[in-house]
């Protein structure tokens, strides 16, 4: 299972995530959030991380060419899309691509236009927000989605509830951001470490009964 810590703005907490056992660290490249970083800021952090860790650039409704250029300049290895992007537009993007789905109800999960076994991130819908809501959704909404796609569960996850999500859904990955902060945009290293550790404990529990 992949463990992702998103919304990184500092090398210290990005490294805390990696040292705790996270596989993926994310960077918000969309304007207007306290977690937004520039290409230069992202590149400076990425270049200091181990090559074994995936670095994820998060974009909202940007042209394919721009996404590819920014990803190359920053050194990202994965791209995440949080807007109205379609597979037809991004199928040729030369990066593994995660499509975010903002869930309003159980039926939303059935509406995604992404190929079978593609990378999908399920997040909670909140009016006026494209992510980082700090709110969970009923995990049974994505049980079927987890069987059809490589599902990353997000939305209000922390060390307190990630274990229950892992056991309930057995997802391809889990992702957290706002619940790991001491203030908006500022990750707390202790919260980051606790989240990764809780996710790994749950993964071991699932594997033990498989």
mmCIF file of the C-alpha atoms, coordinates in Angstrom:
data_MODEL
# 
_entry.id   MODEL 
# 
loop_
_atom_site.group_PDB 
_atom_site.id 
_atom_site.type_symbol 
_atom_site.label_atom_id 
_atom_site.label_alt_id 
_atom_site.label_comp_id 
_atom_site.label_asym_id 
_atom_site.label_entity_id 
_atom_site.label_seq_id 
_atom_site.pdbx_PDB_ins_code 
_atom_site.Cartn_x 
_atom_site.Cartn_y 
_atom_site.Cartn_z 
_atom_site.occupancy 
_atom_site.B_iso_or_equiv 
_atom_site.pdbx_formal_charge 
_atom_site.auth_seq_id 
_atom_site.auth_comp_id 
_atom_site.auth_asym_id 
_atom_site.auth_atom_id 
_atom_site.pdbx_PDB_model_num 
ATOM 1   C CA . UNK A 1 1   ? 0.000   0.000   0.000   1.00 0.00 ? 1   UNK A CA 1 
ATOM 2   C CA . UNK A 1 2   ? 1.219   3.494   -0.850  1.00 0.00 ? 2   UNK A CA 1 
ATOM 3   C CA . UNK A 1 3   ? 1.195   6.152   1.850   1.00 0.00 ? 3   UNK A CA 1 
ATOM 4   C CA . UNK A 1 4   ? 1.103   9.736   0.591   1.00 0.00 ? 4   UNK A CA 1 
ATOM 5   C CA . UNK A 1 5   ? 1.589   12.959  2.523   1.00 0.00 ? 5   UNK A CA 1 
ATOM 6   C CA . UNK A 1 6   ? 0.347   15.898  0.453   1.00 0.00 ? 6   UNK A CA 1 
ATOM 7   C CA . UNK A 1 7   ? 0.605   19.676  0.635   1.00 0.00 ? 7   UNK A CA 1 
ATOM 8   C CA . UNK A 1 8   ? 4.298   19.768  1.510   1.00 0.00 ? 8   UNK A CA 1 
ATOM 9   C CA . UNK A 1 9   ? 5.888   23.193  1.801   1.00 0.00 ? 9   UNK A CA 1 
ATOM 10  C CA . UNK A 1 10  ? 9.140   22.464  3.685   1.00 0.00 ? 10  UNK A CA 1 
ATOM 11  C CA . UNK A 1 11  ? 11.964  19.973  3.325   1.00 0.00 ? 11  UNK A CA 1 
ATOM 12  C CA . UNK A 1 12  ? 11.969  19.163  7.046   1.00 0.00 ? 12  UNK A CA 1 
ATOM 13  C CA . UNK A 1 13  ? 8.453   17.773  7.141   1.00 0.00 ? 13  UNK A CA 1 
ATOM 14  C CA . UNK A 1 14  ? 8.749   16.157  3.709   1.00 0.00 ? 14  UNK A CA 1 
ATOM 15  C CA . UNK A 1 15  ? 11.793  14.300  5.018   1.00 0.00 ? 15  UNK A CA 1 
ATOM 16  C CA . UNK A 1 16  ? 9.911   13.402  8.207   1.00 0.00 ? 16  UNK A CA 1 
ATOM 17  C CA . UNK A 1 17  ? 7.283   11.734  6.031   1.00 0.00 ? 17  UNK A CA 1 
ATOM 18  C CA . UNK A 1 18  ? 9.890   9.838   4.023   1.00 0.00 ? 18  UNK A CA 1 
ATOM 19  C CA . UNK A 1 19  ? 11.839  8.742   7.090   1.00 0.00 ? 19  UNK A CA 1 
ATOM 20  C CA . UNK A 1 20  ? 8.605   7.502   8.684   1.00 0.00 ? 20  UNK A CA 1 
ATOM 21  C CA . UNK A 1 21  ? 7.941   5.304   5.639   1.00 0.00 ? 21  UNK A CA 1 
ATOM 22  C CA . UNK A 1 22  ? 5.820   7.366   3.241   1.00 0.00 ? 22  UNK A CA 1 
ATOM 23  C CA . UNK A 1 23  ? 6.082   6.346   -0.419  1.00 0.00 ? 23  UNK A CA 1 
ATOM 24  C CA . UNK A 1 24  ? 4.748   9.563   -1.950  1.00 0.00 ? 24  UNK A CA 1 
ATOM 25  C CA . UNK A 1 25  ? 4.951   13.260  -1.115  1.00 0.00 ? 25  UNK A CA 1 
ATOM 26  C CA . UNK A 1 26  ? 2.680   15.756  -2.819  1.00 0.00 ? 26  UNK A CA 1 
ATOM 27  C CA . UNK A 1 27  ? 3.032   19.406  -3.814  1.00 0.00 ? 27  UNK A CA 1 
ATOM 28  C CA . UNK A 1 28  ? 0.124   21.747  -4.570  1.00 0.00 ? 28  UNK A CA 1 
ATOM 29  C CA . UNK A 1 29  ? 0.758   23.580  -7.834  1.00 0.00 ? 29  UNK A CA 1 
ATOM 30  C CA . UNK A 1 30  ? -2.688  25.193  -7.969  1.00 0.00 ? 30  UNK A CA 1 
ATOM 31  C CA . UNK A 1 31  ? -2.903  28.828  -6.808  1.00 0.00 ? 31  UNK A CA 1 
ATOM 32  C CA . UNK A 1 32  ? -4.952  30.121  -3.939  1.00 0.00 ? 32  UNK A CA 1 
ATOM 33  C CA . UNK A 1 33  ? -4.276  27.684  -1.101  1.00 0.00 ? 33  UNK A CA 1 
ATOM 34  C CA . UNK A 1 34  ? -1.992  27.962  1.942   1.00 0.00 ? 34  UNK A CA 1 
ATOM 35  C CA . UNK A 1 35  ? -0.198  24.848  0.653   1.00 0.00 ? 35  UNK A CA 1 
ATOM 36  C CA . UNK A 1 36  ? 0.606   26.222  -2.797  1.00 0.00 ? 36  UNK A CA 1 
ATOM 37  C CA . UNK A 1 37  ? 4.283   26.201  -3.754  1.00 0.00 ? 37  UNK A CA 1 
ATOM 38  C CA . UNK A 1 38  ? 6.137   27.575  -6.751  1.00 0.00 ? 38  UNK A CA 1 
ATOM 39  C CA . UNK A 1 39  ? 7.983   25.399  -9.232  1.00 0.00 ? 39  UNK A CA 1 
ATOM 40  C CA . UNK A 1 40  ? 11.233  26.585  -7.696  1.00 0.00 ? 40  UNK A CA 1 
ATOM 41  C CA . UNK A 1 41  ? 10.140  25.733  -4.144  1.00 0.00 ? 41  UNK A CA 1 
ATOM 42  C CA . UNK A 1 42  ? 8.959   22.289  -5.187  1.00 0.00 ? 42  UNK A CA 1 
ATOM 43  C CA . UNK A 1 43  ? 12.153  21.590  -7.135  1.00 0.00 ? 43  UNK A CA 1 
ATOM 44  C CA . UNK A 1 44  ? 14.317  22.549  -4.153  1.00 0.00 ? 44  UNK A CA 1 
ATOM 45  C CA . UNK A 1 45  ? 12.516  20.037  -1.933  1.00 0.00 ? 45  UNK A CA 1 
ATOM 46  C CA . UNK A 1 46  ? 12.277  17.309  -4.573  1.00 0.00 ? 46  UNK A CA 1 
ATOM 47  C CA . UNK A 1 47  ? 15.994  17.342  -5.348  1.00 0.00 ? 47  UNK A CA 1 
ATOM 48  C CA . UNK A 1 48  ? 16.792  16.589  -1.703  1.00 0.00 ? 48  UNK A CA 1 
ATOM 49  C CA . UNK A 1 49  ? 14.443  13.597  -1.412  1.00 0.00 ? 49  UNK A CA 1 
ATOM 50  C CA . UNK A 1 50  ? 15.488  9.991   -2.069  1.00 0.00 ? 50  UNK A CA 1 
ATOM 51  C CA . UNK A 1 51  ? 14.943  8.802   -5.627  1.00 0.00 ? 51  UNK A CA 1 
ATOM 52  C CA . UNK A 1 52  ? 12.896  5.901   -4.256  1.00 0.00 ? 52  UNK A CA 1 
ATOM 53  C CA . UNK A 1 53  ? 10.093  8.275   -3.208  1.00 0.00 ? 53  UNK A CA 1 
ATOM 54  C CA . UNK A 1 54  ? 7.447   9.388   -5.689  1.00 0.00 ? 54  UNK A CA 1 
ATOM 55  C CA . UNK A 1 55  ? 6.920   13.134  -5.858  1.00 0.00 ? 55  UNK A CA 1 
ATOM 56  C CA . UNK A 1 56  ? 3.428   14.192  -6.911  1.00 0.00 ? 56  UNK A CA 1 
ATOM 57  C CA . UNK A 1 57  ? 2.486   17.503  -8.477  1.00 0.00 ? 57  UNK A CA 1 
ATOM 58  C CA . UNK A 1 58  ? -1.158  18.455  -7.908  1.00 0.00 ? 58  UNK A CA 1 
ATOM 59  C CA . UNK A 1 59  ? -2.837  20.543  -10.638 1.00 0.00 ? 59  UNK A CA 1 
ATOM 60  C CA . UNK A 1 60  ? -6.329  21.940  -11.263 1.00 0.00 ? 60  UNK A CA 1 
ATOM 61  C CA . UNK A 1 61  ? -7.661  22.484  -14.799 1.00 0.00 ? 61  UNK A CA 1 
ATOM 62  C CA . UNK A 1 62  ? -4.327  23.255  -16.435 1.00 0.00 ? 62  UNK A CA 1 
ATOM 63  C CA . UNK A 1 63  ? -3.460  22.433  -20.069 1.00 0.00 ? 63  UNK A CA 1 
ATOM 64  C CA . UNK A 1 64  ? -1.649  19.171  -20.677 1.00 0.00 ? 64  UNK A CA 1 
ATOM 65  C CA . UNK A 1 65  ? 1.433   20.906  -22.045 1.00 0.00 ? 65  UNK A CA 1 
ATOM 66  C CA . UNK A 1 66  ? 1.696   23.127  -18.974 1.00 0.00 ? 66  UNK A CA 1 
ATOM 67  C CA . UNK A 1 67  ? 1.320   20.174  -16.591 1.00 0.00 ? 67  UNK A CA 1 
ATOM 68  C CA . UNK A 1 68  ? 4.038   18.268  -18.428 1.00 0.00 ? 68  UNK A CA 1 
ATOM 69  C CA . UNK A 1 69  ? 6.381   21.266  -18.412 1.00 0.00 ? 69  UNK A CA 1 
ATOM 70  C CA . UNK A 1 70  ? 5.923   22.025  -14.716 1.00 0.00 ? 70  UNK A CA 1 
ATOM 71  C CA . UNK A 1 71  ? 6.315   18.354  -13.801 1.00 0.00 ? 71  UNK A CA 1 
ATOM 72  C CA . UNK A 1 72  ? 9.570   18.177  -15.743 1.00 0.00 ? 72  UNK A CA 1 
ATOM 73  C CA . UNK A 1 73  ? 10.924  21.400  -14.243 1.00 0.00 ? 73  UNK A CA 1 
ATOM 74  C CA . UNK A 1 74  ? 10.053  20.418  -10.674 1.00 0.00 ? 74  UNK A CA 1 
ATOM 75  C CA . UNK A 1 75  ? 11.210  16.818  -11.046 1.00 0.00 ? 75  UNK A CA 1 
ATOM 76  C CA . UNK A 1 76  ? 7.860   15.228  -10.243 1.00 0.00 ? 76  UNK A CA 1 
ATOM 77  C CA . UNK A 1 77  ? 7.405   11.533  -10.943 1.00 0.00 ? 77  UNK A CA 1 
ATOM 78  C CA . UNK A 1 78  ? 3.578   11.495  -10.706 1.00 0.00 ? 78  UNK A CA 1 
ATOM 79  C CA . UNK A 1 79  ? 0.838   13.990  -11.596 1.00 0.00 ? 79  UNK A CA 1 
ATOM 80  C CA . UNK A 1 80  ? -2.474  14.435  -9.761  1.00 0.00 ? 80  UNK A CA 1 
ATOM 81  C CA . UNK A 1 81  ? -5.460  16.195  -11.350 1.00 0.00 ? 81  UNK A CA 1 
ATOM 82  C CA . UNK A 1 82  ? -8.161  17.833  -9.229  1.00 0.00 ? 82  UNK A CA 1 
ATOM 83  C CA . UNK A 1 83  ? -10.352 19.600  -11.762 1.00 0.00 ? 83  UNK A CA 1 
ATOM 84  C CA . UNK A 1 84  ? -12.508 18.704  -14.748 1.00 0.00 ? 84  UNK A CA 1 
ATOM 85  C CA . UNK A 1 85  ? -9.740  16.966  -16.670 1.00 0.00 ? 85  UNK A CA 1 
ATOM 86  C CA . UNK A 1 86  ? -10.649 13.966  -18.825 1.00 0.00 ? 86  UNK A CA 1 
ATOM 87  C CA . UNK A 1 87  ? -8.759  10.841  -19.765 1.00 0.00 ? 87  UNK A CA 1 
ATOM 88  C CA . UNK A 1 88  ? -9.054  11.804  -23.440 1.00 0.00 ? 88  UNK A CA 1 
ATOM 89  C CA . UNK A 1 89  ? -7.053  14.958  -22.708 1.00 0.00 ? 89  UNK A CA 1 
ATOM 90  C CA . UNK A 1 90  ? -4.382  13.392  -20.504 1.00 0.00 ? 90  UNK A CA 1 
ATOM 91  C CA . UNK A 1 91  ? -3.981  9.842   -21.823 1.00 0.00 ? 91  UNK A CA 1 
ATOM 92  C CA . UNK A 1 92  ? -0.692  10.716  -23.536 1.00 0.00 ? 92  UNK A CA 1 
ATOM 93  C CA . UNK A 1 93  ? 0.831   12.558  -20.574 1.00 0.00 ? 93  UNK A CA 1 
ATOM 94  C CA . UNK A 1 94  ? 4.201   10.839  -19.938 1.00 0.00 ? 94  UNK A CA 1 
ATOM 95  C CA . UNK A 1 95  ? 3.617   10.492  -16.189 1.00 0.00 ? 95  UNK A CA 1 
ATOM 96  C CA . UNK A 1 96  ? 1.520   8.179   -14.038 1.00 0.00 ? 96  UNK A CA 1 
ATOM 97  C CA . UNK A 1 97  ? -1.618  10.261  -13.483 1.00 0.00 ? 97  UNK A CA 1 
ATOM 98  C CA . UNK A 1 98  ? -3.964  10.234  -10.491 1.00 0.00 ? 98  UNK A CA 1 
ATOM 99  C CA . UNK A 1 99  ? -7.477  11.584  -11.088 1.00 0.00 ? 99  UNK A CA 1 
ATOM 100 C CA . UNK A 1 100 ? -9.172  13.056  -8.028  1.00 0.00 ? 100 UNK A CA 1 
ATOM 101 C CA . UNK A 1 101 ? -12.888 12.465  -7.495  1.00 0.00 ? 101 UNK A CA 1 
ATOM 102 C CA . UNK A 1 102 ? -14.767 14.715  -5.061  1.00 0.00 ? 102 UNK A CA 1 
ATOM 103 C CA . UNK A 1 103 ? -17.541 12.639  -3.514  1.00 0.00 ? 103 UNK A CA 1 
ATOM 104 C CA . UNK A 1 104 ? -20.903 14.225  -2.772  1.00 0.00 ? 104 UNK A CA 1 
ATOM 105 C CA . UNK A 1 105 ? -22.745 10.922  -2.394  1.00 0.00 ? 105 UNK A CA 1 
ATOM 106 C CA . UNK A 1 106 ? -22.438 7.237   -3.220  1.00 0.00 ? 106 UNK A CA 1 
ATOM 107 C CA . UNK A 1 107 ? -23.457 7.758   -6.839  1.00 0.00 ? 107 UNK A CA 1 
ATOM 108 C CA . UNK A 1 108 ? -20.508 10.084  -7.507  1.00 0.00 ? 108 UNK A CA 1 
ATOM 109 C CA . UNK A 1 109 ? -18.083 7.174   -7.393  1.00 0.00 ? 109 UNK A CA 1 
ATOM 110 C CA . UNK A 1 110 ? -19.813 5.564   -10.371 1.00 0.00 ? 110 UNK A CA 1 
ATOM 111 C CA . UNK A 1 111 ? -19.459 8.672   -12.520 1.00 0.00 ? 111 UNK A CA 1 
ATOM 112 C CA . UNK A 1 112 ? -15.703 8.746   -12.973 1.00 0.00 ? 112 UNK A CA 1 
ATOM 113 C CA . UNK A 1 113 ? -14.387 8.642   -16.525 1.00 0.00 ? 113 UNK A CA 1 
ATOM 114 C CA . UNK A 1 114 ? -11.028 6.980   -15.956 1.00 0.00 ? 114 UNK A CA 1 
ATOM 115 C CA . UNK A 1 115 ? -9.750  3.676   -17.326 1.00 0.00 ? 115 UNK A CA 1 
ATOM 116 C CA . UNK A 1 116 ? -10.101 0.438   -15.334 1.00 0.00 ? 116 UNK A CA 1 
ATOM 117 C CA . UNK A 1 117 ? -7.202  0.000   -12.911 1.00 0.00 ? 117 UNK A CA 1 
ATOM 118 C CA . UNK A 1 118 ? -6.276  3.640   -13.421 1.00 0.00 ? 118 UNK A CA 1 
ATOM 119 C CA . UNK A 1 119 ? -5.129  5.727   -10.462 1.00 0.00 ? 119 UNK A CA 1 
ATOM 120 C CA . UNK A 1 120 ? -8.069  7.408   -8.717  1.00 0.00 ? 120 UNK A CA 1 
ATOM 121 C CA . UNK A 1 121 ? -8.082  9.492   -5.549  1.00 0.00 ? 121 UNK A CA 1 
ATOM 122 C CA . UNK A 1 122 ? -11.364 9.731   -3.621  1.00 0.00 ? 122 UNK A CA 1 
ATOM 123 C CA . UNK A 1 123 ? -11.751 12.950  -1.636  1.00 0.00 ? 123 UNK A CA 1 
ATOM 124 C CA . UNK A 1 124 ? -14.642 14.635  0.125   1.00 0.00 ? 124 UNK A CA 1 
ATOM 125 C CA . UNK A 1 125 ? -16.655 17.247  -1.720  1.00 0.00 ? 125 UNK A CA 1 
ATOM 126 C CA . UNK A 1 126 ? -16.842 20.621  -0.004  1.00 0.00 ? 126 UNK A CA 1 
ATOM 127 C CA . UNK A 1 127 ? -18.309 23.686  -1.668  1.00 0.00 ? 127 UNK A CA 1 
ATOM 128 C CA . UNK A 1 128 ? -15.608 26.084  -2.824  1.00 0.00 ? 128 UNK A CA 1 
ATOM 129 C CA . UNK A 1 129 ? -12.761 23.685  -2.062  1.00 0.00 ? 129 UNK A CA 1 
ATOM 130 C CA . UNK A 1 130 ? -10.873 21.370  -4.407  1.00 0.00 ? 130 UNK A CA 1 
ATOM 131 C CA . UNK A 1 131 ? -9.106  19.379  -1.695  1.00 0.00 ? 131 UNK A CA 1 
ATOM 132 C CA . UNK A 1 132 ? -7.704  19.588  1.809   1.00 0.00 ? 132 UNK A CA 1 
ATOM 133 C CA . UNK A 1 133 ? -11.192 19.667  3.286   1.00 0.00 ? 133 UNK A CA 1 
ATOM 134 C CA . UNK A 1 134 ? -10.293 17.798  6.472   1.00 0.00 ? 134 UNK A CA 1 
ATOM 135 C CA . UNK A 1 135 ? -13.616 15.959  6.133   1.00 0.00 ? 135 UNK A CA 1 
ATOM 136 C CA . UNK A 1 136 ? -14.174 12.236  5.724   1.00 0.00 ? 136 UNK A CA 1 
ATOM 137 C CA . UNK A 1 137 ? -16.835 10.480  3.660   1.00 0.00 ? 137 UNK A CA 1 
ATOM 138 C CA . UNK A 1 138 ? -18.582 7.117   4.253   1.00 0.00 ? 138 UNK A CA 1 
ATOM 139 C CA . UNK A 1 139 ? -15.964 4.643   3.058   1.00 0.00 ? 139 UNK A CA 1 
ATOM 140 C CA . UNK A 1 140 ? -18.560 2.189   1.761   1.00 0.00 ? 140 UNK A CA 1 
ATOM 141 C CA . UNK A 1 141 ? -19.161 4.693   -1.047  1.00 0.00 ? 141 UNK A CA 1 
ATOM 142 C CA . UNK A 1 142 ? -15.892 3.622   -2.688  1.00 0.00 ? 142 UNK A CA 1 
ATOM 143 C CA . UNK A 1 143 ? -15.881 -0.123  -2.001  1.00 0.00 ? 143 UNK A CA 1 
ATOM 144 C CA . UNK A 1 144 ? -16.722 -0.918  -5.619  1.00 0.00 ? 144 UNK A CA 1 
ATOM 145 C CA . UNK A 1 145 ? -14.363 1.760   -6.907  1.00 0.00 ? 145 UNK A CA 1 
ATOM 146 C CA . UNK A 1 146 ? -11.513 0.087   -5.036  1.00 0.00 ? 146 UNK A CA 1 
ATOM 147 C CA . UNK A 1 147 ? -12.132 -3.112  -7.002  1.00 0.00 ? 147 UNK A CA 1 
ATOM 148 C CA . UNK A 1 148 ? -12.095 -1.350  -10.385 1.00 0.00 ? 148 UNK A CA 1 
ATOM 149 C CA . UNK A 1 149 ? -9.252  1.127   -9.913  1.00 0.00 ? 149 UNK A CA 1 
ATOM 150 C CA . UNK A 1 150 ? -6.050  1.644   -7.984  1.00 0.00 ? 150 UNK A CA 1 
ATOM 151 C CA . UNK A 1 151 ? -7.774  3.713   -5.327  1.00 0.00 ? 151 UNK A CA 1 
ATOM 152 C CA . UNK A 1 152 ? -6.152  6.275   -3.063  1.00 0.00 ? 152 UNK A CA 1 
ATOM 153 C CA . UNK A 1 153 ? -8.383  7.233   -0.137  1.00 0.00 ? 153 UNK A CA 1 
ATOM 154 C CA . UNK A 1 154 ? -8.178  10.832  1.043   1.00 0.00 ? 154 UNK A CA 1 
ATOM 155 C CA . UNK A 1 155 ? -10.378 13.296  2.888   1.00 0.00 ? 155 UNK A CA 1 
ATOM 156 C CA . UNK A 1 156 ? -9.931  13.982  6.587   1.00 0.00 ? 156 UNK A CA 1 
ATOM 157 C CA . UNK A 1 157 ? -7.476  11.173  7.261   1.00 0.00 ? 157 UNK A CA 1 
ATOM 158 C CA . UNK A 1 158 ? -5.165  11.259  10.266  1.00 0.00 ? 158 UNK A CA 1 
ATOM 159 C CA . UNK A 1 159 ? -3.494  8.782   12.591  1.00 0.00 ? 159 UNK A CA 1 
ATOM 160 C CA . UNK A 1 160 ? -6.822  8.441   14.387  1.00 0.00 ? 160 UNK A CA 1 
ATOM 161 C CA . UNK A 1 161 ? -8.867  7.079   11.479  1.00 0.00 ? 161 UNK A CA 1 
ATOM 162 C CA . UNK A 1 162 ? -6.537  5.922   8.707   1.00 0.00 ? 162 UNK A CA 1 
ATOM 163 C CA . UNK A 1 163 ? -6.366  2.426   10.180  1.00 0.00 ? 163 UNK A CA 1 
ATOM 164 C CA . UNK A 1 164 ? -10.121 2.016   9.972   1.00 0.00 ? 164 UNK A CA 1 
ATOM 165 C CA . UNK A 1 165 ? -10.084 3.197   6.350   1.00 0.00 ? 165 UNK A CA 1 
ATOM 166 C CA . UNK A 1 166 ? -7.355  0.731   5.417   1.00 0.00 ? 166 UNK A CA 1 
ATOM 167 C CA . UNK A 1 167 ? -9.120  -2.199  7.058   1.00 0.00 ? 167 UNK A CA 1 
ATOM 168 C CA . UNK A 1 168 ? -12.504 -1.262  5.576   1.00 0.00 ? 168 UNK A CA 1 
ATOM 169 C CA . UNK A 1 169 ? -11.416 -0.631  1.984   1.00 0.00 ? 169 UNK A CA 1 
ATOM 170 C CA . UNK A 1 170 ? -7.947  -2.164  1.582   1.00 0.00 ? 170 UNK A CA 1 
ATOM 171 C CA . UNK A 1 171 ? -7.063  0.611   -0.871  1.00 0.00 ? 171 UNK A CA 1 
ATOM 172 C CA . UNK A 1 172 ? -4.060  0.914   -3.166  1.00 0.00 ? 172 UNK A CA 1 
ATOM 173 C CA . UNK A 1 173 ? -3.052  3.987   -1.177  1.00 0.00 ? 173 UNK A CA 1 
ATOM 174 C CA . UNK A 1 174 ? -3.973  6.538   1.488   1.00 0.00 ? 174 UNK A CA 1 
ATOM 175 C CA . UNK A 1 175 ? -3.375  10.274  1.447   1.00 0.00 ? 175 UNK A CA 1 
ATOM 176 C CA . UNK A 1 176 ? -3.498  12.996  4.084   1.00 0.00 ? 176 UNK A CA 1 
ATOM 177 C CA . UNK A 1 177 ? -2.804  16.715  4.190   1.00 0.00 ? 177 UNK A CA 1 
ATOM 178 C CA . UNK A 1 178 ? -4.783  19.183  6.285   1.00 0.00 ? 178 UNK A CA 1 
ATOM 179 C CA . UNK A 1 179 ? -5.179  16.939  9.331   1.00 0.00 ? 179 UNK A CA 1 
ATOM 180 C CA . UNK A 1 180 ? -1.374  16.712  9.570   1.00 0.00 ? 180 UNK A CA 1 
ATOM 181 C CA . UNK A 1 181 ? -0.856  20.447  10.073  1.00 0.00 ? 181 UNK A CA 1 
ATOM 182 C CA . UNK A 1 182 ? -0.173  22.703  13.029  1.00 0.00 ? 182 UNK A CA 1 
ATOM 183 C CA . UNK A 1 183 ? -1.591  25.609  11.008  1.00 0.00 ? 183 UNK A CA 1 
ATOM 184 C CA . UNK A 1 184 ? -2.831  25.920  7.399   1.00 0.00 ? 184 UNK A CA 1 
ATOM 185 C CA . UNK A 1 185 ? 0.013   24.974  5.097   1.00 0.00 ? 185 UNK A CA 1 
ATOM 186 C CA . UNK A 1 186 ? 2.419   24.020  7.886   1.00 0.00 ? 186 UNK A CA 1 
ATOM 187 C CA . UNK A 1 187 ? 2.914   20.298  8.389   1.00 0.00 ? 187 UNK A CA 1 
ATOM 188 C CA . UNK A 1 188 ? 3.547   19.006  11.922  1.00 0.00 ? 188 UNK A CA 1 
ATOM 189 C CA . UNK A 1 189 ? 6.321   16.396  11.838  1.00 0.00 ? 189 UNK A CA 1 
ATOM 190 C CA . UNK A 1 190 ? 4.871   14.458  14.784  1.00 0.00 ? 190 UNK A CA 1 
ATOM 191 C CA . UNK A 1 191 ? 1.431   14.273  13.158  1.00 0.00 ? 191 UNK A CA 1 
ATOM 192 C CA . UNK A 1 192 ? 3.022   13.190  9.885   1.00 0.00 ? 192 UNK A CA 1 
ATOM 193 C CA . UNK A 1 193 ? 4.987   10.409  11.568  1.00 0.00 ? 193 UNK A CA 1 
ATOM 194 C CA . UNK A 1 194 ? 1.951   9.237   13.523  1.00 0.00 ? 194 UNK A CA 1 
ATOM 195 C CA . UNK A 1 195 ? -0.164  9.083   10.348  1.00 0.00 ? 195 UNK A CA 1 
ATOM 196 C CA . UNK A 1 196 ? 2.381   7.026   8.431   1.00 0.00 ? 196 UNK A CA 1 
ATOM 197 C CA . UNK A 1 197 ? 2.902   4.683   11.375  1.00 0.00 ? 197 UNK A CA 1 
ATOM 198 C CA . UNK A 1 198 ? -0.848  4.130   11.814  1.00 0.00 ? 198 UNK A CA 1 
ATOM 199 C CA . UNK A 1 199 ? -1.275  3.405   8.110   1.00 0.00 ? 199 UNK A CA 1 
ATOM 200 C CA . UNK A 1 200 ? 1.546   0.866   8.186   1.00 0.00 ? 200 UNK A CA 1 
ATOM 201 C CA . UNK A 1 201 ? 0.148   -0.867  11.281  1.00 0.00 ? 201 UNK A CA 1 
ATOM 202 C CA . UNK A 1 202 ? -3.215  -1.244  9.550   1.00 0.00 ? 202 UNK A CA 1 
ATOM 203 C CA . UNK A 1 203 ? -1.537  -2.562  6.427   1.00 0.00 ? 203 UNK A CA 1 
ATOM 204 C CA . UNK A 1 204 ? 0.203   -5.235  8.501   1.00 0.00 ? 204 UNK A CA 1 
ATOM 205 C CA . UNK A 1 205 ? -3.133  -6.128  10.125  1.00 0.00 ? 205 UNK A CA 1 
ATOM 206 C CA . UNK A 1 206 ? -4.790  -6.595  6.740   1.00 0.00 ? 206 UNK A CA 1 
ATOM 207 C CA . UNK A 1 207 ? -1.904  -8.683  5.429   1.00 0.00 ? 207 UNK A CA 1 
ATOM 208 C CA . UNK A 1 208 ? -1.955  -10.885 8.528   1.00 0.00 ? 208 UNK A CA 1 
ATOM 209 C CA . UNK A 1 209 ? -5.519  -12.015 7.874   1.00 0.00 ? 209 UNK A CA 1 
ATOM 210 C CA . UNK A 1 210 ? -5.306  -12.165 4.086   1.00 0.00 ? 210 UNK A CA 1 
# 
